[in-house]
CSV table of N, CA and C in Angstrom, one decimal:
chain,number,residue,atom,x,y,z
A,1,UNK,N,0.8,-1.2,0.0
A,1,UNK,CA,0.0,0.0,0.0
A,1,UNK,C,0.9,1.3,0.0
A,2,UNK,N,2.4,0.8,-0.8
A,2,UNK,CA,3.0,2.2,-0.4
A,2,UNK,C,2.7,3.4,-1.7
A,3,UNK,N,3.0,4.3,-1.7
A,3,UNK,CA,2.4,5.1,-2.6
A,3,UNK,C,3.8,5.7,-3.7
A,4,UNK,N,3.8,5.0,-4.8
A,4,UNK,CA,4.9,5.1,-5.6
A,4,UNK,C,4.2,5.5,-7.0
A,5,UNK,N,4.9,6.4,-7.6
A,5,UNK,CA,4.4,6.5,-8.9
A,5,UNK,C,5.5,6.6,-10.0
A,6,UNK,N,5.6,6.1,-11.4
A,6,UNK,CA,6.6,6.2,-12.5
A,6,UNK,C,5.9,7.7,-12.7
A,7,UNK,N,7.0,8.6,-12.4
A,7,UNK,CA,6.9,9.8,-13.3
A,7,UNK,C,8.2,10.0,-13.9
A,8,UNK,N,7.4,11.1,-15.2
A,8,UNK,CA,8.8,11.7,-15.2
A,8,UNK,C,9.6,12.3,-14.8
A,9,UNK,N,10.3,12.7,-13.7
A,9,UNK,CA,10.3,13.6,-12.9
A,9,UNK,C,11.9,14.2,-13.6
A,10,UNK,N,11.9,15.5,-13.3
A,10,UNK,CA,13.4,16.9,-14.1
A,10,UNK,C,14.0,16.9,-12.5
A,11,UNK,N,15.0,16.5,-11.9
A,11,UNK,CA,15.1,16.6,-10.4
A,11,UNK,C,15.5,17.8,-10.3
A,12,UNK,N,16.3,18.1,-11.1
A,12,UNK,CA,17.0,20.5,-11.1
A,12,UNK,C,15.2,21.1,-11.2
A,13,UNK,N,14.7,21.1,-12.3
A,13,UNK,CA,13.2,21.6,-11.9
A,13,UNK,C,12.5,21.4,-10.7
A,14,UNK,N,12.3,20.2,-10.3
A,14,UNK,CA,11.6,19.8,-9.2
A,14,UNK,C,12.4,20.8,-7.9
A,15,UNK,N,13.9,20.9,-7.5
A,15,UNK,CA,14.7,21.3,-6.4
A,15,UNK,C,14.5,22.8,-6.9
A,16,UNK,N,14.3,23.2,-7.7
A,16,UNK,CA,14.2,25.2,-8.1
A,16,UNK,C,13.0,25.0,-7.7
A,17,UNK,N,12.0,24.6,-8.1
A,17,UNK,CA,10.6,24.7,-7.7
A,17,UNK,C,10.1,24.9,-6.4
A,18,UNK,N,10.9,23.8,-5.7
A,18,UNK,CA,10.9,23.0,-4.4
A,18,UNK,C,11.4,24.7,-3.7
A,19,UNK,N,12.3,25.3,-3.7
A,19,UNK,CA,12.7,26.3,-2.7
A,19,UNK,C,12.5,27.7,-3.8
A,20,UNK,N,12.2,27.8,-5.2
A,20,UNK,CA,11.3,28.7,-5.8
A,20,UNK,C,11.2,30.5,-5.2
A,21,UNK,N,13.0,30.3,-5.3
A,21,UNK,CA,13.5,31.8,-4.9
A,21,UNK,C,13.2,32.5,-3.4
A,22,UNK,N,12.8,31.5,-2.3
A,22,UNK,CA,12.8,31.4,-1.4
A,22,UNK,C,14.1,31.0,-0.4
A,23,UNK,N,14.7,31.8,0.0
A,23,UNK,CA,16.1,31.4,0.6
A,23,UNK,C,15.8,31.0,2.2
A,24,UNK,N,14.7,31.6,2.6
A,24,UNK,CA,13.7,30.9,4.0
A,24,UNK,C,13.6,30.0,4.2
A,25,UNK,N,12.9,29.4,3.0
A,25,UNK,CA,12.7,27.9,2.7
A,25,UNK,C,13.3,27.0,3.5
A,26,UNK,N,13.4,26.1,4.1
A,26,UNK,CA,14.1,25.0,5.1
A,26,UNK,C,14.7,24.0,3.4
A,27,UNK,N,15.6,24.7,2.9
A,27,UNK,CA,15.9,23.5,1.5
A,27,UNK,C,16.5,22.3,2.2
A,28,UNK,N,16.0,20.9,1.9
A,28,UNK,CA,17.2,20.1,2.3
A,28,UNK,C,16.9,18.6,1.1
A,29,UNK,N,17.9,18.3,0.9
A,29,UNK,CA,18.2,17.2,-0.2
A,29,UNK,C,19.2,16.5,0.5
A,30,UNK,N,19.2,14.9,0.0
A,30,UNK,CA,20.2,13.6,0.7
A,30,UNK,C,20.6,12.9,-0.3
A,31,UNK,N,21.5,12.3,-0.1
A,31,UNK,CA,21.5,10.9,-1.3
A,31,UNK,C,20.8,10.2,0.3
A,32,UNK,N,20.3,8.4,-0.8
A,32,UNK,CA,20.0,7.4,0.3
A,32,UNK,C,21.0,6.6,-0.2
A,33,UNK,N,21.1,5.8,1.2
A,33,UNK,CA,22.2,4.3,0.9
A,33,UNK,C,20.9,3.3,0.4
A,34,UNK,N,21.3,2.2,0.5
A,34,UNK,CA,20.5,0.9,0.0
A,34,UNK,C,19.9,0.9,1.1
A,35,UNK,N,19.2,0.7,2.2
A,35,UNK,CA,18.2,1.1,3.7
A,35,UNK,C,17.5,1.8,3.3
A,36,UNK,N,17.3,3.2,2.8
A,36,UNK,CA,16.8,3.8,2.4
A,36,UNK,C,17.2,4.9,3.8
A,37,UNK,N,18.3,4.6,4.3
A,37,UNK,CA,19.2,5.7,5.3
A,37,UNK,C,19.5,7.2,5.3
A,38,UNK,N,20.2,7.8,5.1
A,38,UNK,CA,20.7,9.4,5.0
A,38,UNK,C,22.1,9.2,5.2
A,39,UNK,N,23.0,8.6,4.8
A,39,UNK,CA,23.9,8.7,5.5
A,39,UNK,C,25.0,10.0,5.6
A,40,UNK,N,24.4,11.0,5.2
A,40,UNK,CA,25.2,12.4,4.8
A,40,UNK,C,24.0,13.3,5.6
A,41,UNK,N,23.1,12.9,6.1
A,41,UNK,CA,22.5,13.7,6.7
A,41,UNK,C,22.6,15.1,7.3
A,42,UNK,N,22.2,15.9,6.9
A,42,UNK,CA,22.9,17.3,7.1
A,42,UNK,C,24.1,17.5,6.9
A,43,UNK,N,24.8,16.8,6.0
A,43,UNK,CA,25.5,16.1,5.4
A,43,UNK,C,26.5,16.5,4.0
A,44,UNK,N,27.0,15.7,3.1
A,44,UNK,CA,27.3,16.1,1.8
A,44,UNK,C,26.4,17.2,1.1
A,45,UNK,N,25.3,16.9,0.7
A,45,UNK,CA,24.5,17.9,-0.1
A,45,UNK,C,23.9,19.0,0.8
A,46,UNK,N,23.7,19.0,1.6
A,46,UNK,CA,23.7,20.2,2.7
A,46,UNK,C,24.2,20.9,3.2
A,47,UNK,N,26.0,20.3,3.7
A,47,UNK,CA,26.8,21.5,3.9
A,47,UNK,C,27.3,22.2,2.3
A,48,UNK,N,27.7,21.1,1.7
A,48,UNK,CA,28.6,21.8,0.6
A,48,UNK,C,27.8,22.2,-0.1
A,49,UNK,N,26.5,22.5,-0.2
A,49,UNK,CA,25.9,23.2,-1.1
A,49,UNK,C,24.6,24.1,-0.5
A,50,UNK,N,24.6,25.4,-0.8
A,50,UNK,CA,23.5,26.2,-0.2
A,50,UNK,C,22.8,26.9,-1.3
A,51,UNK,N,21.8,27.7,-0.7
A,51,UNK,CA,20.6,28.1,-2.1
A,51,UNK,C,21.4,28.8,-2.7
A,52,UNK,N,22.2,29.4,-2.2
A,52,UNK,CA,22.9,30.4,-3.9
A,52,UNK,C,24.1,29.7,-4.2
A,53,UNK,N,24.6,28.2,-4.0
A,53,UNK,CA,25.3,27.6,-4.8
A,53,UNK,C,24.6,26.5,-5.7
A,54,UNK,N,23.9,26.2,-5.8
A,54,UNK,CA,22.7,25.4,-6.3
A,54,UNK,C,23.5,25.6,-8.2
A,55,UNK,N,24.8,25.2,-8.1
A,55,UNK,CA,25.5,25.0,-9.5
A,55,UNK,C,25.1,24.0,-10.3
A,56,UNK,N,26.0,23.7,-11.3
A,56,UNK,CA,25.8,22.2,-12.0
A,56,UNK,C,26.6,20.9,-11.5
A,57,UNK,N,27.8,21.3,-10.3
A,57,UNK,CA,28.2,20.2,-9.8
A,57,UNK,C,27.2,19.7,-8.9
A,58,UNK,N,26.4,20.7,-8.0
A,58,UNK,CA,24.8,20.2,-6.9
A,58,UNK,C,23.9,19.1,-8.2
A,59,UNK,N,23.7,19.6,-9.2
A,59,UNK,CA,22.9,18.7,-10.1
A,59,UNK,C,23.3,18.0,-10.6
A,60,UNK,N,24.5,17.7,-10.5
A,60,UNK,CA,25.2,16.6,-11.2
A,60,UNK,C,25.4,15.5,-10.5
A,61,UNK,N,25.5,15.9,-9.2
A,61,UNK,CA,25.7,14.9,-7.6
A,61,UNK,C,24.6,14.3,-7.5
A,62,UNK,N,23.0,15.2,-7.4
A,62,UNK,CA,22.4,14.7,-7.2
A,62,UNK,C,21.6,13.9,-8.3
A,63,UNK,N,22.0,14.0,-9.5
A,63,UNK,CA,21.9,12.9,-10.9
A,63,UNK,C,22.1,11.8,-10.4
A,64,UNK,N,23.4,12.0,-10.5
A,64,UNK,CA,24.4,10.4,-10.2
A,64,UNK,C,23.5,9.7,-8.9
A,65,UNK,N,23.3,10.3,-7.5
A,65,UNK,CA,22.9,9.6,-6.5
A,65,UNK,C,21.6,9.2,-6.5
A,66,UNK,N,20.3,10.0,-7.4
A,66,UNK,CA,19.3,9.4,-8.0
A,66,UNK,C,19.1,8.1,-8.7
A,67,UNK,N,20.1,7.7,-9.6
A,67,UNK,CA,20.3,6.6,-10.7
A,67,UNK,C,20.8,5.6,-9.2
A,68,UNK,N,21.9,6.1,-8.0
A,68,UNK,CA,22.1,4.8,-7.4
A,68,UNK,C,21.0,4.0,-6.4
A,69,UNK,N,21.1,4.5,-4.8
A,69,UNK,CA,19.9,4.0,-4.4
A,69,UNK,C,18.6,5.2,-4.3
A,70,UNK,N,19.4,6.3,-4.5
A,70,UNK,CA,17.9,6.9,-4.9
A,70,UNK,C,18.8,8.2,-3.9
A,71,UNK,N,17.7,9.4,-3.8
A,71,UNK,CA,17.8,10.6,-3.3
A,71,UNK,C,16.6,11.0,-2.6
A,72,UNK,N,16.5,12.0,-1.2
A,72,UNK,CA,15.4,12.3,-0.7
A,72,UNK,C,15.2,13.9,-0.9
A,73,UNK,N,14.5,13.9,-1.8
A,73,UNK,CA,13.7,15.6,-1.6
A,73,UNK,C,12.7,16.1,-0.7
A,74,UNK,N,13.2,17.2,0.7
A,74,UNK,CA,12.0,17.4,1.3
A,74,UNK,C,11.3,18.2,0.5
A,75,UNK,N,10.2,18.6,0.5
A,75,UNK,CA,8.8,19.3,-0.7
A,75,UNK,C,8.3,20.3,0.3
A,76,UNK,N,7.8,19.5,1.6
A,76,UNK,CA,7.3,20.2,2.7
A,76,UNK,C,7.5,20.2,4.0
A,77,UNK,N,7.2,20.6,4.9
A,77,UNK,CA,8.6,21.4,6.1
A,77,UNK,C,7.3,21.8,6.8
A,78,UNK,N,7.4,20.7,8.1
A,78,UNK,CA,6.0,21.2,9.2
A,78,UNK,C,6.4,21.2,10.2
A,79,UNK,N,5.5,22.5,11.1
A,79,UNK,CA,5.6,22.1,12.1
A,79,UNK,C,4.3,21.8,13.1
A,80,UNK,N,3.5,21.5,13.9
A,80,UNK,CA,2.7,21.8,14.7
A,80,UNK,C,2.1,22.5,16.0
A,81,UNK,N,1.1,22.8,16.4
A,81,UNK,CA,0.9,23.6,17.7
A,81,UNK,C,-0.5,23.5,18.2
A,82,UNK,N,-0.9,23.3,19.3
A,82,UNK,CA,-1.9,23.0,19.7
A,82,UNK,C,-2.8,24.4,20.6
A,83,UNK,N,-3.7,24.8,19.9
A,83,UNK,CA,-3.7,26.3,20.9
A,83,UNK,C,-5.9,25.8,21.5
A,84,UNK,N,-6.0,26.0,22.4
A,84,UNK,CA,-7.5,26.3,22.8
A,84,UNK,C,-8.0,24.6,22.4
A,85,UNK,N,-6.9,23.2,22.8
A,85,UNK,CA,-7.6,21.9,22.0
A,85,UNK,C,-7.7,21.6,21.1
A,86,UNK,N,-7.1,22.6,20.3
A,86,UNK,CA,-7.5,22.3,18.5
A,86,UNK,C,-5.9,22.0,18.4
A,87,UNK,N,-5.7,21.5,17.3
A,87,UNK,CA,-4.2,20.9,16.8
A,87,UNK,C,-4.3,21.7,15.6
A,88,UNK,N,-3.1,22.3,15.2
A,88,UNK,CA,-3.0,23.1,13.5
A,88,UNK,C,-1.8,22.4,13.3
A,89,UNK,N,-1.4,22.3,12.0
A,89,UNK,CA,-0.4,22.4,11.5
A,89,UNK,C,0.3,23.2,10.1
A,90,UNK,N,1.6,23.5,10.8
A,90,UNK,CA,2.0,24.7,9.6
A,90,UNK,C,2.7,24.2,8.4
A,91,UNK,N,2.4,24.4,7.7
A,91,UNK,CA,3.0,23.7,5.9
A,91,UNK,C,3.9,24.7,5.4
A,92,UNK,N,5.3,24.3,5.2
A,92,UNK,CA,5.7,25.3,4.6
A,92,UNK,C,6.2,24.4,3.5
A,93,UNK,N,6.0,25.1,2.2
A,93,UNK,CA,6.5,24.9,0.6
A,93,UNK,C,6.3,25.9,-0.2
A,94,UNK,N,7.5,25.7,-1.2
A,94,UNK,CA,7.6,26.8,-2.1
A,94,UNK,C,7.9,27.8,-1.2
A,95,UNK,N,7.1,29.1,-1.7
A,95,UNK,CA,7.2,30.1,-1.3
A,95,UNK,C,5.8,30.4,-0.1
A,96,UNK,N,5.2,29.4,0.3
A,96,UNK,CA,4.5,29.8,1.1
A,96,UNK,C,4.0,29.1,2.2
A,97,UNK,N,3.0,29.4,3.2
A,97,UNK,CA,3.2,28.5,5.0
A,97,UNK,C,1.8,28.9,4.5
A,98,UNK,N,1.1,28.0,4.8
A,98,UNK,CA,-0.3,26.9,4.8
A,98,UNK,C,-1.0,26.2,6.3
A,99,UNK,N,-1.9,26.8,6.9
A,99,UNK,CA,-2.3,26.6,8.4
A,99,UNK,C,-3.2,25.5,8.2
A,100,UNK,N,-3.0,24.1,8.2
A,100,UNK,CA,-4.0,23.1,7.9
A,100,UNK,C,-4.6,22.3,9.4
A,101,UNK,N,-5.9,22.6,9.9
A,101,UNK,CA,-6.3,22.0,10.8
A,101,UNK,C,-7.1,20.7,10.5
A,102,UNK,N,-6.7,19.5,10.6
A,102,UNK,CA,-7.6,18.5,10.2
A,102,UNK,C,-8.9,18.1,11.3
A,103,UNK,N,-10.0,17.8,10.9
A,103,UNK,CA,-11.2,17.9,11.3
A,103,UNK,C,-11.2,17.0,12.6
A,104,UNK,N,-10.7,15.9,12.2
A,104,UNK,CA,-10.3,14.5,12.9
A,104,UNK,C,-9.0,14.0,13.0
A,105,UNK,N,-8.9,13.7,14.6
A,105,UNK,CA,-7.3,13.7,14.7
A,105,UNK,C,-7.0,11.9,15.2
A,106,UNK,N,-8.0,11.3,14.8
A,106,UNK,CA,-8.3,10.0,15.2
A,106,UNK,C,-6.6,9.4,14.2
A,107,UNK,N,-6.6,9.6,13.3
A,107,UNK,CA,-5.1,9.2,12.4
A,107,UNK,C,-4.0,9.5,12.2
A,108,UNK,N,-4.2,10.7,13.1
A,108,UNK,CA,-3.5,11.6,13.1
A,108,UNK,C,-2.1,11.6,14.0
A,109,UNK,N,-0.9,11.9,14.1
A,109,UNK,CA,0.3,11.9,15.1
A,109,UNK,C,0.3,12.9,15.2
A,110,UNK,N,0.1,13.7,16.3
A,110,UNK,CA,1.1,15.3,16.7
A,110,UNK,C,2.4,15.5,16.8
A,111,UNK,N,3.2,15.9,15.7
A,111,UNK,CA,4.6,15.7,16.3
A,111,UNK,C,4.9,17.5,16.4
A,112,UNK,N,6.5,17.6,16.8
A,112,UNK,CA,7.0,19.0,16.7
A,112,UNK,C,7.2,19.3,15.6
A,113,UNK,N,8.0,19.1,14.9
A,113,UNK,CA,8.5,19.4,12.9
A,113,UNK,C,8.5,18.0,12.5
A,114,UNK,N,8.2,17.9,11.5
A,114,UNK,CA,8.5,16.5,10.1
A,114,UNK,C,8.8,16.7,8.8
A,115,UNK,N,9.7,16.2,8.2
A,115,UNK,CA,10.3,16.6,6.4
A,115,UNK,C,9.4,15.5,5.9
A,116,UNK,N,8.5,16.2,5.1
A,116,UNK,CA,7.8,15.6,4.0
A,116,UNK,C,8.4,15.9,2.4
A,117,UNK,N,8.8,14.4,1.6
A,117,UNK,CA,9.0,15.0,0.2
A,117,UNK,C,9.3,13.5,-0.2
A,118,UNK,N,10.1,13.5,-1.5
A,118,UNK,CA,10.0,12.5,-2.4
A,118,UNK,C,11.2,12.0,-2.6
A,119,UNK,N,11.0,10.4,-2.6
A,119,UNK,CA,12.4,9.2,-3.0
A,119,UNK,C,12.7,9.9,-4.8
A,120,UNK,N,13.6,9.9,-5.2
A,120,UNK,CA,13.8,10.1,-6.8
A,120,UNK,C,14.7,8.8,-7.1
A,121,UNK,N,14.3,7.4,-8.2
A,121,UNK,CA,15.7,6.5,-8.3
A,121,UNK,C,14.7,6.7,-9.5
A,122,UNK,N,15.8,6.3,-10.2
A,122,UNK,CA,15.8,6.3,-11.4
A,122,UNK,C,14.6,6.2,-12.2
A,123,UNK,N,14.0,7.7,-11.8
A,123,UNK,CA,12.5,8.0,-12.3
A,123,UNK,C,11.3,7.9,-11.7
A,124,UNK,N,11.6,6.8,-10.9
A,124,UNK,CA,10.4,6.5,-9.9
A,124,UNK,C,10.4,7.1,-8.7
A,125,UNK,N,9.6,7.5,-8.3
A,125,UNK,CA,9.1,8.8,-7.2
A,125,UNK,C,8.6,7.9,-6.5
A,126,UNK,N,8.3,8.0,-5.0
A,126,UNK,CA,7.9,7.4,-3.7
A,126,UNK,C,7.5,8.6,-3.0
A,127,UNK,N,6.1,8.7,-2.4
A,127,UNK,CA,6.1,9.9,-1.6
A,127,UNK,C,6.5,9.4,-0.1
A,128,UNK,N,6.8,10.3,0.7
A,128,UNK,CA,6.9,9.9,2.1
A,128,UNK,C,7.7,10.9,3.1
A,129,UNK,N,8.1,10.5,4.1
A,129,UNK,CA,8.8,11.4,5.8
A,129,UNK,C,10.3,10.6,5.9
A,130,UNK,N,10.9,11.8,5.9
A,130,UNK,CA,12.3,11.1,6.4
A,130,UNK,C,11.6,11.2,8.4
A,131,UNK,N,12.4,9.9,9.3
A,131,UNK,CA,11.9,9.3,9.9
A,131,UNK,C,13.2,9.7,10.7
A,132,UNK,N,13.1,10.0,12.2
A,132,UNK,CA,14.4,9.9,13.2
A,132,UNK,C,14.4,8.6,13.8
A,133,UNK,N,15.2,7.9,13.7
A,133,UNK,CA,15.7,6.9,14.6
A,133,UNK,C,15.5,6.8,16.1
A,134,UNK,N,15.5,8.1,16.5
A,134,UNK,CA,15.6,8.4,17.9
A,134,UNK,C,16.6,8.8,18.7
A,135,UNK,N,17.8,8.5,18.2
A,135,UNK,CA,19.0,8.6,18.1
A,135,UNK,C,19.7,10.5,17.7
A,136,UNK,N,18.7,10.8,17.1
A,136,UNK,CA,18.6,12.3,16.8
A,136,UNK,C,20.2,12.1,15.4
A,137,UNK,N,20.8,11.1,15.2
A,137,UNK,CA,21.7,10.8,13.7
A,137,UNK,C,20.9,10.1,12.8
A,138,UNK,N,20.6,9.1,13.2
A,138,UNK,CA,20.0,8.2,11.8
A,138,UNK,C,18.4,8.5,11.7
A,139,UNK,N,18.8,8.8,10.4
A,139,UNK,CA,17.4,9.4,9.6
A,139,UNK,C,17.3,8.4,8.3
A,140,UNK,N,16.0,8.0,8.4
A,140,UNK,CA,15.7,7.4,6.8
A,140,UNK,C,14.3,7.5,6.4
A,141,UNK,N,14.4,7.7,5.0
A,141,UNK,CA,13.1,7.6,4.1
A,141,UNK,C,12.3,6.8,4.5
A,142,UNK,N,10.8,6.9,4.7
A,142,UNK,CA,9.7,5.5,4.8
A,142,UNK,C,8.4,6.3,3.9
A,143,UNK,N,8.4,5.3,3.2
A,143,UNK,CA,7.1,5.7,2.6
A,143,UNK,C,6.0,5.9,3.2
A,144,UNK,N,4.8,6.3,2.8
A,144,UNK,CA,3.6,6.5,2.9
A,144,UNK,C,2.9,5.0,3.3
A,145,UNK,N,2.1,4.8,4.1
A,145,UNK,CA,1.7,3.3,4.2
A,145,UNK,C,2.4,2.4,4.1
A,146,UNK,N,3.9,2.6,4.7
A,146,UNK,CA,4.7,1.5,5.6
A,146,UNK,C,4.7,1.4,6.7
A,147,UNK,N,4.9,0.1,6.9
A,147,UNK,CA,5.3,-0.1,9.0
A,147,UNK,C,6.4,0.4,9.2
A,148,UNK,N,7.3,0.9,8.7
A,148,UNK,CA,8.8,1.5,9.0
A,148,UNK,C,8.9,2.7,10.1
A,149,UNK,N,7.7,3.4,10.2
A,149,UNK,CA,7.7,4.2,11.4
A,149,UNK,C,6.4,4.0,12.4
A,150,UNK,N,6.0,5.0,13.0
A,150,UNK,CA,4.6,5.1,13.5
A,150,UNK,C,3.4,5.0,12.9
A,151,UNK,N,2.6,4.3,13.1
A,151,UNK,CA,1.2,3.7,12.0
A,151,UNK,C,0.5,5.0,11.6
A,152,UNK,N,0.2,5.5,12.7
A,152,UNK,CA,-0.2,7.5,12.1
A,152,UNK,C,0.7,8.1,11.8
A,153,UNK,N,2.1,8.5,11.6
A,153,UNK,CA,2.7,9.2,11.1
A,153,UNK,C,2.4,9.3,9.6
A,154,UNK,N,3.1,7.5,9.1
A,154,UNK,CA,2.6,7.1,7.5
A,154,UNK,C,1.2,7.1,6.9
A,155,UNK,N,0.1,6.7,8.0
A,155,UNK,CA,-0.5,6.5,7.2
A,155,UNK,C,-1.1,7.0,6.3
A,156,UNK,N,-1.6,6.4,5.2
A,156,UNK,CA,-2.8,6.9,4.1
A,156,UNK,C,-4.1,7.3,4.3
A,157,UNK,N,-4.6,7.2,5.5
A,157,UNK,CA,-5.7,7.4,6.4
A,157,UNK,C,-5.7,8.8,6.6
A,158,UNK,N,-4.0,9.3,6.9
A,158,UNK,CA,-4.4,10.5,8.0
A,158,UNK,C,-4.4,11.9,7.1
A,159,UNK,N,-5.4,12.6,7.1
A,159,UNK,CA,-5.8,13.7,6.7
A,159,UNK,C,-4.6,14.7,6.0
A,160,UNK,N,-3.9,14.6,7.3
A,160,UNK,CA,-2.7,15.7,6.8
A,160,UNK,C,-1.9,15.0,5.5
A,161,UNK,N,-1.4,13.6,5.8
A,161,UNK,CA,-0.9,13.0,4.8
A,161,UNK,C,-1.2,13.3,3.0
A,162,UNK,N,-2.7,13.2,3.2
A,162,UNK,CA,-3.5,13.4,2.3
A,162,UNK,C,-3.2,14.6,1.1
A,163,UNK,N,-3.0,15.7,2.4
A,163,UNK,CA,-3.1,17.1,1.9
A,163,UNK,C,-1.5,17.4,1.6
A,164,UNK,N,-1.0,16.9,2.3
A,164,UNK,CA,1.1,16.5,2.0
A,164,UNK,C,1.1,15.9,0.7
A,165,UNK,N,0.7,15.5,0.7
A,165,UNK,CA,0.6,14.3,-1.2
A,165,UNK,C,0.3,15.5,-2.6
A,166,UNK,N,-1.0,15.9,-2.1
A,166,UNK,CA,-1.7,17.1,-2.5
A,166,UNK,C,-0.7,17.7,-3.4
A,167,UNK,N,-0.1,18.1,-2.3
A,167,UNK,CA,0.8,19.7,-2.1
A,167,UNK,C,1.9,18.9,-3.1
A,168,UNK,N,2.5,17.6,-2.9
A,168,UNK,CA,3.5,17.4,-3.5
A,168,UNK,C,3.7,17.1,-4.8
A,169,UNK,N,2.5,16.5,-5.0
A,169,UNK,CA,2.2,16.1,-6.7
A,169,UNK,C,2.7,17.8,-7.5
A,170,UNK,N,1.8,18.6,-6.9
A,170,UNK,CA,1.9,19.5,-7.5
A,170,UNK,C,3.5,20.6,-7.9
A,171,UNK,N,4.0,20.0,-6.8
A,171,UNK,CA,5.4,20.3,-7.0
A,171,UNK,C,6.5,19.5,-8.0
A,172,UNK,N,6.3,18.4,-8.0
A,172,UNK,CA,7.2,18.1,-9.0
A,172,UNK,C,7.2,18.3,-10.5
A,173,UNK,N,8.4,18.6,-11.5
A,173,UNK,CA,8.4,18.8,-12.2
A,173,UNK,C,8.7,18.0,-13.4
């Protein structure tokens, strides 16, 4: 039930789009190992490259790591807050922050921030959450409707997910 689609996907389009002259933006990009790990996490593509270095060696790195076990694009960048019993959460993408309160919190996880965006291997897109270990180092990709993290975090059920997907289709390019 995980949510994968063959697209075409331009990854230099998609990552201009993704932070879309916005230097605010929380930009962050990984390669993955074979786990579907980070092991550069805040890392290779993060330190050595920032929004106004975003050259052709950045796109060339992240080519090559695409075609291996793949790359994580975050899309969307949340955080949440709980004011008066009601739960919001804040969406940031692109160029803009999005206050989404879901009706029903029955599927829902409350966390503090979560990176929402997309696996890229060799064309095939996966949506999903880079995931902390707990460990506050190891971070890895889990798709959408896997057991690999918390059953509400992933699931396809939960409202916000829904609207994360949403938001992300619409981003890629």
């Amino acid at each position: 039930m995980e949510r994968s689609q063959e697209i075409n996907v331009n990854v230099k389009k998609t990552v201009e789009h993704s932070v879309a002259g916005n230097s605010e933006f929380h930009f962050y990009v990984d390669e993955l190992a074979a786990d579907n790990s980070m092991p550069t996490y805040i890392g290779k593509a993060d330190e050595k490259y920032t929004f106004d270095e975003m050259d052709e060696a950045f796109f060339e790195f992240l080519e090559r790591k695409s075609h291996q076990y793949g790359i994580f694009i975050r899309l969307v960048f949340s955080t949440s807050e709980v004011k008066d019993g009601k739960t919001s959460f804040i969406l940031e993408y692109e160029n803009r922050k999005e206050n989404f309160m879901p009706e029903n919190l029955d599927n829902v996880l409350v966390f503090e921030f979560a990176d929402f965006g997309i696996k890229v291997r060799d064309g095939e897109v996966t949506f999903g959450a880079s995931i902390d270990d707990g460990c506050g180092r190891g971070v890895h990709f889990a798709p959408f409707g896997s057991d690999a993290g918390n059953r509400e975090f992933l699931s396809l059920e939960n409202p916000l997910n829904k609207r994360v997907i949403e938001i992300m289709e619409g981003m890629i390019k």
